[in-house]
Each structure stands twice: as C-alpha cells, then as structure tokens.
XYZ file of C-alpha atoms in Angstrom:
741
model
C 47.188 112.615 -108.745
C 50.905 113.546 -109.222
C 52.503 116.875 -107.891
C 52.307 118.633 -110.845
C 48.657 118.046 -111.063
C 47.994 119.881 -108.137
C 49.478 123.186 -109.310
C 47.273 123.463 -111.758
C 44.056 126.421 -111.454
C 40.675 123.680 -111.121
C 40.606 121.583 -108.935
C 40.121 117.378 -109.434
C 36.822 117.625 -108.120
C 35.611 120.720 -110.023
C 37.296 119.272 -113.061
C 35.082 116.256 -113.285
C 32.277 118.387 -112.504
C 32.442 121.018 -115.291
C 32.910 117.852 -117.731
C 29.716 115.519 -115.744
C 27.292 118.542 -116.308
C 28.790 119.408 -119.940
C 27.931 118.230 -123.412
C 28.983 115.066 -121.868
C 28.203 112.378 -125.185
C 29.877 113.054 -128.218
C 30.790 111.045 -131.050
C 33.804 111.382 -133.252
C 31.939 109.317 -135.517
C 30.632 112.298 -137.806
C 34.399 112.914 -138.730
C 35.384 109.717 -139.388
C 35.417 108.483 -142.836
C 33.352 104.996 -143.173
C 31.920 105.192 -139.787
C 28.695 107.217 -139.635
C 26.806 105.276 -137.829
C 28.748 105.081 -134.560
C 26.665 105.834 -131.821
C 26.786 108.741 -129.108
C 28.464 107.111 -125.386
C 30.157 109.719 -124.010
C 30.759 109.476 -120.584
C 29.796 106.195 -118.607
C 28.624 106.115 -115.312
C 32.423 105.990 -113.755
C 33.346 108.751 -115.955
C 35.265 106.549 -118.253
C 35.014 108.580 -121.615
C 33.914 106.049 -124.151
C 35.756 108.459 -126.941
C 34.251 106.480 -130.076
C 33.439 103.100 -130.415
C 37.303 101.959 -130.723
C 38.349 103.778 -127.632
C 38.343 104.284 -124.147
C 39.509 106.302 -121.224
C 39.002 105.235 -117.883
C 39.689 108.259 -114.947
C 42.583 105.769 -113.983
C 44.209 106.059 -117.058
C 43.325 102.810 -118.811
C 43.122 102.454 -122.152
C 40.805 100.437 -123.971
C 40.936 99.865 -127.790
C 38.013 97.660 -129.241
C 39.510 95.415 -132.241
C 36.850 94.903 -134.818
C 39.133 92.228 -136.972
C 39.832 89.003 -135.410
C 43.108 87.718 -134.471
C 44.111 84.309 -136.228
C 47.577 84.933 -136.105
C 47.504 87.535 -138.543
C 49.187 90.162 -136.430
C 45.685 92.768 -136.177
C 46.254 92.865 -132.105
C 49.314 94.301 -132.582
C 49.064 96.095 -135.922
C 45.529 98.456 -135.537
C 46.408 99.018 -131.647
C 49.813 100.707 -133.082
C 47.293 102.783 -135.145
C 46.119 104.448 -131.963
C 49.031 104.473 -129.844
C 51.010 106.039 -132.761
C 48.267 109.040 -132.826
C 47.864 108.495 -129.121
C 51.948 108.888 -128.350
C 51.252 106.126 -125.980
C 53.255 102.853 -125.744
C 51.263 100.314 -127.363
C 51.598 97.623 -124.842
C 50.231 100.168 -122.496
C 46.357 99.484 -124.560
C 44.206 96.627 -123.258
C 42.295 95.301 -126.631
C 39.307 93.337 -125.883
C 37.052 92.116 -128.906
C 34.018 93.393 -130.666
C 30.617 93.029 -129.934
C 28.309 93.189 -133.470
C 27.517 96.614 -133.879
C 27.108 98.002 -137.395
C 30.170 100.311 -136.722
C 32.548 98.134 -136.941
C 31.484 96.700 -140.168
C 33.890 96.007 -142.607
C 33.926 99.344 -145.013
C 34.764 97.243 -148.171
C 32.083 94.468 -147.718
C 28.950 96.057 -145.335
C 29.421 93.388 -143.151
C 31.420 92.972 -139.863
C 34.096 90.467 -141.366
C 37.690 89.384 -141.345
C 39.149 88.371 -144.291
C 40.810 89.954 -147.742
C 43.923 91.111 -145.949
C 42.289 94.653 -145.966
C 42.124 95.042 -142.313
C 44.794 97.548 -141.922
C 43.657 98.614 -145.019
C 40.833 99.813 -143.962
C 41.554 100.691 -140.252
C 44.891 102.828 -141.547
C 42.713 106.166 -141.857
C 39.919 105.343 -139.610
C 41.756 104.094 -136.416
C 44.410 107.486 -136.741
C 41.610 109.331 -136.734
C 39.812 108.265 -133.722
C 42.911 107.992 -132.087
C 44.146 111.702 -133.842
C 40.967 113.243 -132.609
C 40.901 112.085 -129.288
C 44.494 113.763 -128.603
C 43.478 116.622 -130.169
C 40.306 116.533 -127.535
C 43.004 116.024 -124.707
C 45.198 118.588 -125.488
C 42.047 120.828 -125.700
C 41.178 119.879 -122.289
C 44.116 119.999 -120.742
C 45.099 123.461 -122.706
C 41.245 125.079 -120.777
C 43.059 123.924 -117.440
C 45.997 125.012 -117.534
C 44.336 128.637 -118.865
C 46.917 128.039 -122.288
C 46.727 127.941 -125.440
C 46.914 124.569 -127.019
C 49.863 125.120 -129.381
C 51.571 125.218 -125.404
C 50.403 122.098 -124.554
C 51.755 118.842 -125.870
C 50.772 115.327 -125.706
C 53.280 112.151 -125.171
C 52.876 108.707 -123.557
C 50.084 109.349 -121.528
C 50.279 112.639 -120.470
C 49.370 116.078 -121.270
C 52.135 118.379 -120.460
C 52.541 122.577 -120.190
C 55.380 122.768 -122.414
C 58.465 124.747 -120.505
C 56.873 123.437 -117.213
C 57.165 119.699 -115.265
C 53.439 120.257 -115.145
C 51.174 117.696 -116.487
C 47.969 115.839 -116.428
C 47.215 112.460 -117.188
C 45.228 110.766 -120.493
C 42.550 110.093 -117.423
C 42.648 112.400 -115.760
C 41.815 114.516 -118.239
C 39.240 112.384 -120.339
C 36.478 113.510 -118.450
C 36.850 117.431 -119.475
C 37.996 116.573 -122.992
C 34.499 114.583 -123.637
C 33.095 118.467 -123.405
C 35.587 119.933 -126.080
C 34.472 120.247 -129.552
C 35.258 117.641 -131.291
C 37.724 118.416 -134.752
C 36.288 118.954 -137.592
C 39.746 117.392 -139.372
C 42.319 115.946 -136.575
C 46.010 116.421 -137.730
C 47.682 113.157 -138.219
C 51.142 112.209 -137.859
C 53.430 113.239 -140.750
C 55.844 109.679 -141.273
C 58.548 111.712 -139.889
C 56.995 111.459 -136.625
C 56.449 107.815 -135.958
C 57.607 106.501 -133.246
C 56.034 103.309 -133.922
C 54.376 102.700 -137.721
C 57.339 100.794 -139.063
C 59.490 100.354 -136.757
C 57.143 98.458 -133.868
C 59.001 94.811 -134.060
C 57.106 93.272 -130.552
C 54.167 91.430 -131.119
C 51.011 91.975 -128.240
C 49.206 88.392 -128.287
C 52.717 86.426 -128.003
C 52.745 86.749 -124.250
C 49.087 85.078 -123.744
C 50.217 82.623 -126.740
C 53.396 81.235 -125.615
C 51.745 81.050 -121.799
C 48.909 79.555 -122.818
C 46.465 82.009 -121.142
C 45.143 83.663 -124.605
C 41.313 82.046 -125.567
C 40.766 80.542 -128.056
C 37.114 79.262 -129.063
C 38.271 75.717 -128.247
C 39.183 76.415 -124.503
C 35.319 78.082 -123.915
C 33.208 77.034 -120.755
C 30.394 78.192 -119.474
C 28.160 76.896 -116.411
C 25.507 74.185 -117.148
C 27.703 73.277 -120.651
C 27.017 69.951 -122.204
C 29.492 68.739 -125.480
C 27.367 68.138 -128.331
C 28.887 65.950 -131.312
C 27.000 65.714 -135.065
C 27.730 62.181 -137.394
C 26.607 63.645 -141.150
C 26.200 61.601 -143.984
C 29.921 60.807 -145.443
C 28.120 61.548 -149.042
C 28.137 65.328 -149.966
C 24.831 66.377 -149.855
C 23.201 63.514 -148.029
C 20.583 63.328 -145.385
C 19.484 61.064 -142.856
C 16.872 58.301 -144.122
C 16.198 57.100 -139.907
C 17.921 55.984 -137.620
C 18.195 53.913 -134.212
C 20.026 55.815 -131.201
C 19.102 52.838 -128.654
C 22.377 51.562 -127.613
C 23.545 55.338 -127.674
C 21.457 56.437 -125.158
C 22.870 53.546 -122.617
C 26.114 54.919 -123.623
C 27.663 56.237 -119.614
C 27.166 60.337 -120.278
C 24.992 60.444 -122.471
C 22.050 62.903 -121.975
C 20.533 63.060 -125.563
C 20.517 61.645 -128.952
C 18.211 63.532 -131.744
C 18.014 64.603 -135.265
C 19.173 68.056 -136.262
C 18.526 68.956 -140.123
C 22.130 67.403 -141.636
C 22.496 64.739 -139.083
C 22.254 62.874 -135.379
C 23.576 64.763 -132.601
C 24.866 63.336 -129.098
C 24.993 64.980 -126.167
C 26.871 64.348 -123.077
C 28.229 64.841 -120.043
C 31.675 65.113 -121.561
C 33.258 65.482 -124.900
C 34.785 61.094 -125.212
C 31.213 59.971 -123.762
C 29.900 61.744 -126.900
C 31.958 60.271 -129.366
C 31.585 57.197 -127.814
C 28.435 57.100 -128.293
C 28.174 58.581 -131.624
C 29.921 55.356 -132.840
C 27.241 53.090 -131.339
C 24.447 55.142 -134.322
C 22.680 53.078 -136.827
C 21.965 55.658 -139.400
C 20.848 54.886 -142.650
C 21.471 57.934 -145.232
C 19.747 59.311 -147.843
C 23.053 59.778 -149.891
C 21.806 62.104 -152.854
C 22.016 62.952 -155.941
C 26.332 63.006 -156.003
C 26.568 59.481 -154.158
C 28.831 58.563 -156.916
C 31.076 61.668 -157.938
C 34.315 61.101 -158.187
C 37.293 63.806 -158.778
C 37.762 62.303 -162.694
C 34.126 62.900 -162.945
C 34.024 66.406 -161.587
C 37.236 67.594 -163.882
C 35.290 65.506 -166.813
C 32.517 67.549 -166.498
C 34.883 70.981 -166.522
C 36.415 70.088 -169.944
C 32.952 69.510 -171.442
C 31.382 72.627 -170.344
C 34.917 74.629 -171.256
C 33.874 72.679 -174.510
C 30.009 72.970 -174.615
C 29.708 77.157 -173.430
C 33.069 79.365 -174.422
C 32.521 81.413 -171.436
C 31.582 85.278 -170.998
C 34.797 87.747 -171.782
C 35.757 89.464 -168.332
C 38.702 91.041 -170.581
C 39.383 91.754 -173.790
C 41.803 93.913 -175.161
C 42.764 94.172 -179.044
C 41.485 91.415 -181.383
C 42.973 87.819 -180.506
C 40.773 86.461 -183.423
C 43.104 88.678 -185.275
C 46.342 87.688 -183.047
C 45.137 84.102 -184.307
C 45.035 84.332 -188.353
C 48.343 86.148 -188.391
C 49.872 83.940 -185.778
C 53.093 82.473 -187.247
C 52.926 79.800 -184.370
C 50.104 78.754 -181.673
C 50.701 77.867 -178.258
C 47.855 75.406 -176.381
C 48.159 73.977 -172.267
C 45.456 72.861 -170.022
C 45.906 73.432 -166.122
C 44.229 71.763 -163.532
C 43.636 72.399 -160.156
C 42.120 70.358 -157.079
C 39.791 70.739 -154.581
C 41.407 71.457 -151.318
C 40.729 72.083 -147.159
C 41.747 74.012 -144.520
C 43.187 72.236 -142.157
C 43.086 74.962 -139.165
C 44.658 73.541 -136.151
C 42.014 74.755 -134.429
C 38.820 72.555 -135.264
C 35.672 73.921 -136.408
C 33.667 74.731 -132.211
C 31.061 76.800 -130.909
C 29.208 76.796 -127.669
C 26.051 78.147 -127.978
C 23.392 78.885 -125.378
C 19.929 79.504 -126.505
C 17.005 80.799 -123.786
C 13.041 81.633 -125.026
C 13.680 85.559 -125.778
C 17.786 85.003 -126.838
C 20.915 83.212 -127.436
C 24.807 83.821 -126.646
C 27.192 83.012 -128.963
C 30.850 81.654 -127.900
C 32.607 80.925 -131.045
C 36.106 81.578 -132.867
C 34.603 83.704 -136.262
C 35.938 85.673 -138.580
C 31.870 87.064 -139.536
C 30.439 87.344 -135.995
C 27.237 88.765 -138.005
C 26.248 86.588 -140.186
C 27.343 84.400 -137.097
C 23.432 85.884 -135.870
C 22.091 84.733 -139.181
C 22.761 81.524 -138.911
C 21.364 81.073 -135.261
C 18.657 83.115 -136.084
C 18.057 80.844 -138.898
C 17.641 77.767 -136.493
C 16.157 79.183 -133.936
C 12.833 81.289 -133.562
C 14.568 84.494 -132.574
C 15.767 87.490 -134.791
C 19.120 88.235 -135.073
C 19.421 91.508 -132.924
C 18.194 89.126 -130.232
C 22.054 86.518 -130.798
C 25.056 88.132 -128.797
C 28.079 86.744 -129.983
C 31.247 86.923 -128.358
C 34.322 86.687 -130.781
C 37.817 84.564 -129.558
C 40.661 84.120 -130.400
C 40.563 81.674 -133.379
C 43.912 79.132 -133.899
C 43.188 79.567 -137.517
C 41.074 80.850 -140.272
C 42.569 81.162 -144.368
C 38.633 81.745 -144.703
C 37.279 78.669 -143.425
C 35.678 80.583 -140.446
C 33.847 82.628 -142.813
C 31.571 80.618 -143.270
C 28.742 79.517 -140.474
C 27.730 76.087 -140.459
C 29.411 75.453 -137.496
C 27.752 78.380 -135.449
C 24.246 77.130 -136.872
C 24.477 73.185 -136.396
C 25.200 74.391 -132.647
C 22.770 76.824 -132.223
C 20.181 73.720 -133.876
C 21.335 71.576 -131.342
C 21.114 73.538 -128.683
C 17.568 74.539 -128.812
C 16.978 70.962 -128.620
C 19.064 70.130 -125.467
C 17.812 73.116 -124.020
C 21.397 74.181 -121.956
C 24.146 75.430 -123.118
C 26.559 72.917 -125.127
C 29.766 73.100 -126.860
C 29.615 71.530 -130.000
C 33.409 70.247 -131.163
C 34.491 68.574 -134.649
C 37.158 65.682 -134.674
C 39.897 66.255 -137.170
C 38.416 63.739 -140.150
C 34.604 65.898 -139.244
C 36.626 69.740 -140.337
C 38.704 67.722 -143.327
C 35.258 65.772 -144.943
C 32.727 68.315 -144.520
C 34.827 71.787 -144.866
C 33.684 74.046 -147.816
C 36.436 73.410 -149.671
C 38.878 75.729 -151.882
C 36.934 75.320 -155.275
C 38.554 72.402 -157.883
C 38.922 74.284 -161.012
C 40.401 73.834 -165.173
C 42.361 76.108 -167.632
C 43.122 76.187 -170.578
C 45.662 78.817 -171.973
C 46.383 79.831 -175.438
C 49.206 81.728 -177.190
C 50.731 83.633 -180.557
C 53.486 84.047 -181.715
C 54.569 86.344 -184.494
C 57.593 86.056 -187.366
C 60.191 86.886 -185.048
C 58.504 84.934 -182.052
C 57.356 87.930 -180.222
C 54.361 87.157 -178.368
C 51.333 88.963 -179.865
C 47.963 86.998 -177.865
C 46.957 85.621 -175.072
C 43.543 83.917 -174.776
C 42.657 82.143 -170.930
C 39.706 80.644 -170.868
C 38.312 79.825 -166.806
C 36.380 77.090 -165.892
C 34.966 77.327 -161.824
C 32.612 77.684 -159.638
C 31.206 81.556 -158.136
C 32.326 81.832 -154.670
C 28.768 84.447 -154.583
C 26.436 80.980 -154.942
C 27.258 79.186 -151.613
C 28.000 82.477 -149.422
C 24.995 84.753 -150.597
C 23.240 82.503 -148.344
C 24.496 84.738 -145.293
C 25.648 87.136 -146.652
C 22.673 88.607 -147.564
C 20.327 88.336 -144.365
C 23.499 89.637 -142.681
C 23.385 92.953 -144.643
C 19.600 93.504 -143.451
C 19.321 91.719 -140.088
C 15.737 93.609 -140.075
C 14.412 91.705 -142.740
C 11.836 88.434 -141.745
C 12.983 85.173 -141.684
C 10.613 83.700 -144.712
C 12.579 86.732 -146.853
C 16.357 85.284 -146.603
C 16.328 82.898 -148.954
C 15.069 85.946 -151.581
C 17.683 88.150 -150.263
C 20.069 85.615 -151.113
C 18.554 85.795 -154.627
C 17.962 88.513 -155.065
C 22.029 89.677 -154.187
C 22.818 86.856 -157.009
C 20.868 88.925 -159.610
C 21.932 92.360 -158.386
C 25.725 91.619 -159.122
C 27.675 94.020 -161.023
C 24.382 96.702 -159.783
C 23.450 97.336 -156.162
C 26.202 94.402 -155.740
C 29.654 93.770 -157.016
C 30.567 91.462 -159.038
C 31.680 87.967 -157.576
C 35.529 87.990 -159.115
C 36.232 85.420 -157.108
C 36.676 82.995 -160.333
C 38.678 85.200 -162.794
C 41.354 87.386 -159.816
C 44.462 87.285 -160.132
C 43.833 86.008 -163.840
C 41.594 88.582 -165.536
C 44.790 91.715 -164.089
C 47.069 89.903 -165.272
C 50.131 92.454 -166.058
C 52.162 91.379 -169.480
C 52.096 93.849 -171.995
C 50.234 91.172 -175.097
C 48.567 93.243 -177.640
C 45.792 90.622 -178.244
C 44.740 89.293 -174.531
C 41.069 87.786 -173.223
C 40.301 86.129 -170.569
C 36.822 84.160 -170.092
C 34.658 82.280 -167.478
C 33.162 79.334 -168.160
C 31.188 78.666 -164.977
C 30.537 74.864 -163.209
C 29.381 74.014 -160.211
C 29.700 70.476 -159.162
C 27.472 70.648 -155.881
C 30.444 70.736 -154.113
C 30.541 73.298 -150.767
C 33.188 76.364 -151.674
C 34.198 78.793 -149.957
C 37.307 81.158 -149.399
C 40.591 79.728 -149.173
C 43.376 81.868 -148.485
C 44.036 83.969 -151.440
C 41.011 82.475 -153.099
C 41.180 82.397 -156.698
C 44.706 84.206 -156.592
C 45.993 80.641 -154.826
C 45.066 79.591 -158.287
C 44.810 81.512 -161.027
C 48.614 83.098 -159.959
C 49.664 78.934 -160.849
C 48.470 79.207 -164.243
C 48.995 82.996 -165.430
C 53.098 82.122 -164.194
C 53.308 78.536 -165.649
C 52.076 79.889 -168.427
C 54.308 83.010 -168.795
C 57.157 80.512 -167.689
C 56.293 78.115 -171.073
C 56.467 81.177 -172.990
C 59.509 82.312 -172.072
C 61.039 78.910 -173.099
C 59.284 78.562 -175.730
C 60.709 81.735 -177.235
C 64.074 80.805 -175.648
C 64.283 83.551 -173.133
C 65.500 84.146 -169.284
C 61.958 83.555 -167.581
C 63.186 86.539 -165.633
C 63.761 89.038 -168.409
C 61.108 87.376 -170.478
C 59.480 89.021 -167.905
C 60.910 91.808 -166.688
C 60.229 92.910 -170.869
C 56.892 92.639 -170.490
C 56.460 94.279 -167.362
C 57.503 97.846 -168.763
C 54.359 99.843 -167.383
C 54.041 97.919 -164.733
C 56.648 99.466 -161.919
C 55.761 97.513 -158.985
C 55.544 94.350 -160.257
C 59.039 95.226 -161.893
C 60.363 96.569 -159.189
C 59.907 93.355 -157.068
C 60.362 90.876 -160.028
C 64.307 92.691 -159.796
C 65.070 92.916 -155.931
C 63.923 88.789 -155.416
C 66.075 88.457 -158.669
C 69.100 90.179 -157.214
C 68.168 88.722 -153.788
C 68.246 85.345 -154.931
C 71.788 85.834 -156.769
C 69.836 85.002 -160.040
C 71.682 84.168 -163.273
C 74.739 83.594 -160.965
C 75.494 79.961 -160.666
C 74.409 77.411 -158.326
C 76.058 74.208 -155.928
C 75.542 71.633 -158.880
C 71.825 69.553 -158.734
C 69.976 72.913 -157.622
C 68.093 75.459 -160.326
C 65.335 78.055 -159.975
C 62.384 79.196 -160.601
C 60.773 82.410 -160.564
C 57.092 84.101 -160.151
C 55.403 87.723 -159.658
C 52.238 88.585 -158.952
C 49.284 90.902 -157.148
C 46.751 89.985 -155.009
C 45.367 92.191 -152.430
C 46.777 95.274 -154.031
C 50.196 94.282 -153.143
C 52.972 93.220 -155.311
C 54.398 90.031 -154.047
C 57.647 88.160 -156.472
C 59.520 84.712 -155.019
C 62.154 82.594 -156.419
C 62.312 79.571 -154.801
C 65.603 77.118 -155.510
C 65.120 73.569 -155.331
C 66.785 69.918 -156.340
C 65.043 67.190 -157.344
C 66.939 63.527 -155.949
C 64.783 60.328 -156.871
C 61.490 62.090 -157.765
C 61.637 63.941 -154.599
C 61.167 67.970 -155.090
C 63.634 69.406 -152.737
C 62.742 73.371 -151.731
C 65.868 74.495 -150.367
C 65.395 78.345 -150.347
C 62.491 80.708 -151.336
C 63.605 84.801 -151.184
C 60.491 86.773 -151.226
C 60.174 90.221 -152.193
C 56.938 92.506 -151.114
C 55.934 95.585 -151.359
C 52.447 96.119 -149.893
C 52.895 100.393 -149.043
C 53.219 101.859 -145.844
C 54.951 99.020 -143.459
C 52.662 99.092 -139.807
C 55.139 96.098 -138.697
C 58.037 94.605 -140.514
C 58.191 91.519 -138.390
C 54.522 90.908 -138.920
C 55.020 91.614 -142.424
C 58.601 89.048 -142.225
C 56.025 86.221 -140.835
C 53.359 86.609 -143.105
C 55.373 86.045 -145.953
C 57.090 83.796 -144.239
C 53.634 81.541 -142.852
C 52.169 82.505 -146.211
C 55.188 80.303 -148.482
C 54.389 77.541 -145.678
C 51.120 77.776 -145.836
C 51.121 77.323 -150.100
C 53.804 74.588 -149.939
C 52.230 72.498 -148.208
C 49.587 72.810 -151.116
C 51.302 72.976 -153.607
C 53.481 69.843 -153.069
C 50.487 67.570 -150.965
C 47.322 69.146 -150.993
C 44.837 67.356 -152.159
C 40.920 66.595 -151.513
C 39.401 64.002 -154.069
C 36.320 62.236 -154.144
C 35.161 58.539 -154.777
C 31.700 57.649 -154.568
C 30.835 61.217 -153.435
C 32.524 60.723 -150.123
C 36.621 63.111 -149.339
C 38.706 60.373 -149.344
C 41.247 61.979 -147.262
C 40.514 62.074 -143.289
C 43.604 63.582 -140.984
C 47.235 64.394 -141.777
C 48.268 60.956 -142.382
C 46.625 61.350 -145.760
C 46.128 65.444 -146.089
C 49.177 66.136 -145.060
C 51.055 69.082 -143.763
C 54.693 70.884 -144.301
C 57.004 69.332 -141.589
C 59.586 70.498 -139.982
C 62.571 69.311 -142.056
C 61.388 70.207 -145.258
C 60.581 73.878 -144.668
C 63.064 76.085 -146.648
C 65.622 78.913 -145.812
C 63.114 81.966 -146.012
C 64.597 86.016 -147.081
C 62.140 88.429 -147.318
C 62.716 91.848 -148.668
C 60.240 94.733 -148.396
C 60.132 97.282 -150.897
C 60.478 101.033 -149.143
C 57.089 102.577 -150.392
C 55.341 105.826 -149.373
C 51.795 104.337 -150.699
C 49.075 103.546 -148.331
C 49.462 100.289 -146.113
C 47.618 97.194 -148.146
C 47.465 93.256 -147.888
C 49.905 91.082 -146.233
C 48.301 87.939 -144.851
C 47.468 86.573 -148.332
C 50.192 87.865 -150.891
C 53.021 85.690 -150.093
C 50.520 82.278 -151.134
C 50.232 83.123 -155.317
C 53.767 83.341 -156.167
C 54.968 80.022 -154.585
C 53.419 77.328 -156.156
C 54.224 78.814 -160.150
C 57.714 79.545 -158.477
C 58.316 75.998 -157.904
C 57.393 74.631 -160.473
C 59.011 76.175 -162.636
C 62.429 75.771 -160.561
C 60.909 71.978 -161.398
C 61.003 72.545 -165.238
C 64.416 73.963 -165.416
C 65.674 70.967 -163.356
C 64.147 68.146 -164.731
C 62.423 69.845 -168.429
C 58.592 68.308 -166.935
C 56.010 70.507 -167.127
C 53.812 70.146 -164.678
C 50.033 71.548 -165.164
C 48.826 70.827 -162.052
C 48.381 70.698 -158.829
C 49.950 68.880 -156.058
C 53.168 68.843 -158.060
C 53.791 65.402 -158.900
C 56.864 64.309 -161.043
C 56.445 61.511 -164.207
C-alpha cells in the first residue's frame, strides 16, 4: 500500500471488511447491451472483484480480461483489450488476457452462438466492452470518493489509480476493487468522447506479438496433457465414402501402436508417438465403400451447375424496375458466363485436437472458432451432454473459416471414447487438403442491356451455388439449444432450415456481394439457383463476397469497355448515391496515380466492393511476360469506420490481399473419380515472398462505428487483377484461378 493510501480516513482492513459485508456480488450485465445473461459473480474468495463476464481486478491490481473472441492472427487480443483499457484509462499492455470458456454471455450477439467469424469481433464488442470498462471505472471512482469523503467529481481514474484531484493522494484499482463491488451500478456509464481517447486510433503496438516471436504462444498443436497418446485417422479418399472392411494385423505389429479401430468416418490408429501412428497407418489394408460420388469430376460438377441454370431460373432475391422490359427495349444485350472452383483453407496449423473423455466428463483443448459448437461435436459421439464438456480454446494458427466446422473435434472425441485415455488427433497437410470443407464452386450468368445512346439500362445476374447453412446447421442448431436431447439434433437442423427468414436469418452466403450490387441501374435483378453436388462446403475468408465481387466487378469492367468508358469513371458515374463506395474508389484511384502514365509494359485494373459493412477499393498494377502475370503494386483504400488500431487495419488489408492473390493466381481444388487431386503446397500453391507486390493501404477517416477488417481486403483483389490483365492483353478471364490462353 502506498504512503498516499495511509492518509485516507479508513484503514485497508476496515475498507475490505466494509466491502465484503456489503452487497458483494454484482452484475453489470443488466446495463450492458447484449449481455443480459451475465452471471452475478461479485467478489471471489480472495477478494478479487469479478466485475462482469470480461473483467476481474485482483487486490494486487492485476486486471484480467476474458477474451470471448478467438485470436487467429486478426488482432482481437489487441483490439478488444484496447477498448477495455481505454475506458479504464490504463495502458493496454498492463492487462492480462485469458481466453473465455463456453458460456452464454460470450455468445456473439449477431449469431446467438459463441463464435468468431464474419469480421465482427470489434463491431459487436465496441459498445459492450467499453461499457463494461466504463462501468467499472465509475464504480472504482465512486469507491474512492467514499474513502476520501468527497464527491466523485473530485476524483479521477488514471493509469491504475484513482487520484484525489489537487492532492497526491491515490488508491490503486486493486485497493479499491472490493469497495467498488459494493457501489451502485451506473445505469448509463459515461463513455469517453473521441477527443479524450488515449489508445483508440493511436495504439499501434500488438499485445500478442512477443509470444509469437519468442515461441511462448501456445497453439492447439502444442497441447500436451498427462497420459496422452497420439491418433491419426485413415479416411476414404472418395468424398462421402465409408469403410467396408479392414485388416490391421500389420499395423498392430508396429512399434508403439496401442490400438487400431474403426470410427464413424474411417480407421483410427492410436500410438505412443505421432510418427509411430503414421508409420502404422501406412500398413493398414482398408477396403472402401466409395459411395455415390465415386465417379465425380470437376467437369461433371460444372456441367451439373450449367444444366441447373437452364432447368431452374432461380429464386429472385433482388428485383428493381423491369428487366424484361429492358431487354425488349434494348438496342443491345451483352452476356457473359463466369465460374470459380472449390478452394481449400490451407491453414498453416493443420487440424488438431486433444480430448480426454471419462465416464461423466470430457475436456477439449482445441484451436476452434466456435467452442459451443465443439461441445455439440463431442456430445454427438459420446454418452455425454454438451454441459458435460469443457472446452479450452488455444491460439489458432490460421482460421479463415475452416475452424468454424468442428469435424476434427468430433473425430478426436470418437477416438478418445474407444482409446479410454487422452488422445491428440493430428491431421497431415495432405489430409487437411483432401478432407477440407471447401469454399463452394459456383457458376454465374450475367446479362446487361444498353439503350440507343449506349447507356446501361438493365442488369441480370443468375447465381448457381449451394447454401452453406445446409451443411453448417448440423452443429449450429443444437448449439443454440444445448439442453435439447441428442435424438433431436437432426430435427433441430431440419427445423432451422425450414424456419429461415422466420425464426432464423436467411442464408445469404451464396448471394452476398451480388444482391447488393451498388451501381445505379434502372432495371436490376439477381437470382439464385440452388445446386449442391454433395461435396462438404463451409465458410472461407470473406465467404460469398470472395466470389461475387469477382463476378460483379469483372462484369462492370466489361460494361465499361463495351461503352468505351474509362473503368474508374464508369464506376464513379454509377455510384452517385453511394458516397462511401465512391470515396474509397476515388481514394484508391488517386493514390495509385490512375490516369497517369505507367512504365512501359505495366497496366492497371480497379475494383470496389462492400463487405462486412466496410468499403474497400483496390488498384492493381501488373505486367504480363511470357504468359506469366506479375503483380507489382496494389493500392488499397479502406473505410472501416472508427479505427482502433491503425497498424492492425493495415496488416489485415495486406494479409487479405496476399491471401486473395494466392487464390486468384493459384487456388483450385479439382475432383477426379470422386477424389481431390491436390494434396500439399507443391500442387496447392501459396504465394511466395518474391511474388508479393508492394502494398499501399490508405485508411479513410471516419466517425462511423467500427466495421470489419479481417475479410474486406479479400474480395476486390481478384477482379482488380483480372481487369488489369484485360488491360494488358485484351483477354477477359472469366474463371479463377486466372490463366492466360
């Protein structure tokens, strides 16, 4: 205790005694939007103040922040901690961050599930975490005012202390914590005005970097528990295939092998060490039932999509004006067809999970983006209920949507039940590539009409694609009702699909980014034709936007060319009523030097796209030599509302551009005889360092609420590259990856 503290008119002992016998427990939740379920925790046995679901202050002034969004490199640790630190007026790096367990109060308010995805961690926490911090700050100040015997206006919270203004008296947050717990909870805590921000918009330091540089950050694949064995699973090489029969005699003779048995989707080998399991796996003799997709190829898949487009004109999801009239009165109609392939996520940390299952409890350690769905995955293959499952979330070595699907946790639990000891299931890179839940392949038809003056009068876009919710509802629906008996899991999924648009939101993943085409065209319609070939699909970074931006921004570029108009000016003229899109478009064009001469052999392409409530425009500068596309520079303008950490925004744009460039130039999963043909980075290539362009990111100043940054950097890239290739070669590339003839 400081000397200053000794001057106050209450002793530390009396102070704690008073607070412990006061109201004790309190909940801030009643005053925090979206957190009505926060439990009443109050004071713990050691007089730490568990102020709410996110904040704990110990008597020795340690501030502990429970992070309810996972960290997979996107910066949630830094961003959300900064929000709390700002309102508590304390340096962010003095706060200890821990990952949240599974609890209702940590559910993402936009999904009703405890899930990290959709680039909304900051936007959904912007008010919630700041109010949690502001409420605690006001209660700490009120506690100090009580101790000093003054009004709260005479006290100020700063850097972990509440100071009596005009004196050198101060009390630490830890010293005040117990008494603060007894204060009245402010119904309308005052948030700091932007003019008083110390850290928001100014904080560039990342809190998670040191651990990643010195190797102390613990990822899922680093998890080790006592008594643990290693497991691998042989899965049918054909999508949807199953085990018919197997002979494990030779595998069981291998060194270190503990057991070999069948699980629901393959044959598991359990060994003392990982490589022992891998070596034994190679000795398995398995006969597969390859199922109904045994002859499926990528050509078959796209032929199916094209036939579906002919057979079913699709559900109209946006209809303005009368496109039919536009066709009848048009002086010219222009049409194009596009398609994009299946894509794998290719996270650098492959799928892995450690599970221990006992008679009445299961414990999971996993790099998952959806811990409450993980509980469902374990419950599904054990005798346990979701409430019997503890989930410890680890740092994640790349998510991109892959870890929203819990198949790897379900597999690990199924093995652990039979192994009767903790097991660590690890996928190889080849397994990760060939048994992913992929970004869907899609096929699109676009049509535009022109009047006699050459102006665009109509736009028709037919999307042929599966719906992700058809696949994701399996675990998502039971997770929303974890009390439901397991025999109802399938029924809940069916009900969820049937109640789209009524009790649950419509699945817009196939149409997002196309339904909200921003260009002012009098007669505009967008249609969706449902087509699903049976290959598992899931969320992939920027989801439907990753493809639909390519179609929309490539086709609008084609229309600019058809009207002999500069691509930038053409877009600008059709965005008169879209000020934020127009602003980023103009900023990117200006910063790229659009319209100014380029070195010989270099060409530009441009695009603009809104996704996850943010606006991004990009200009790509490239050359084409000997049939090879060389990207030299990408200029990106981003409007994501108020910026908490400018360096993280810049990093997310850079990362999104590199991720998207990999997909635009190389990304393609192909099928032959029902099998994925790619297996590792030699044939599913990532962008190399020497191929990475210079990237300039420009952030728009804004007073709007924060919006997404993890994904909006991805969608504009592929069309900007394709449009630049057209400028360079005259070839309009209408499929990905981009390959010149």
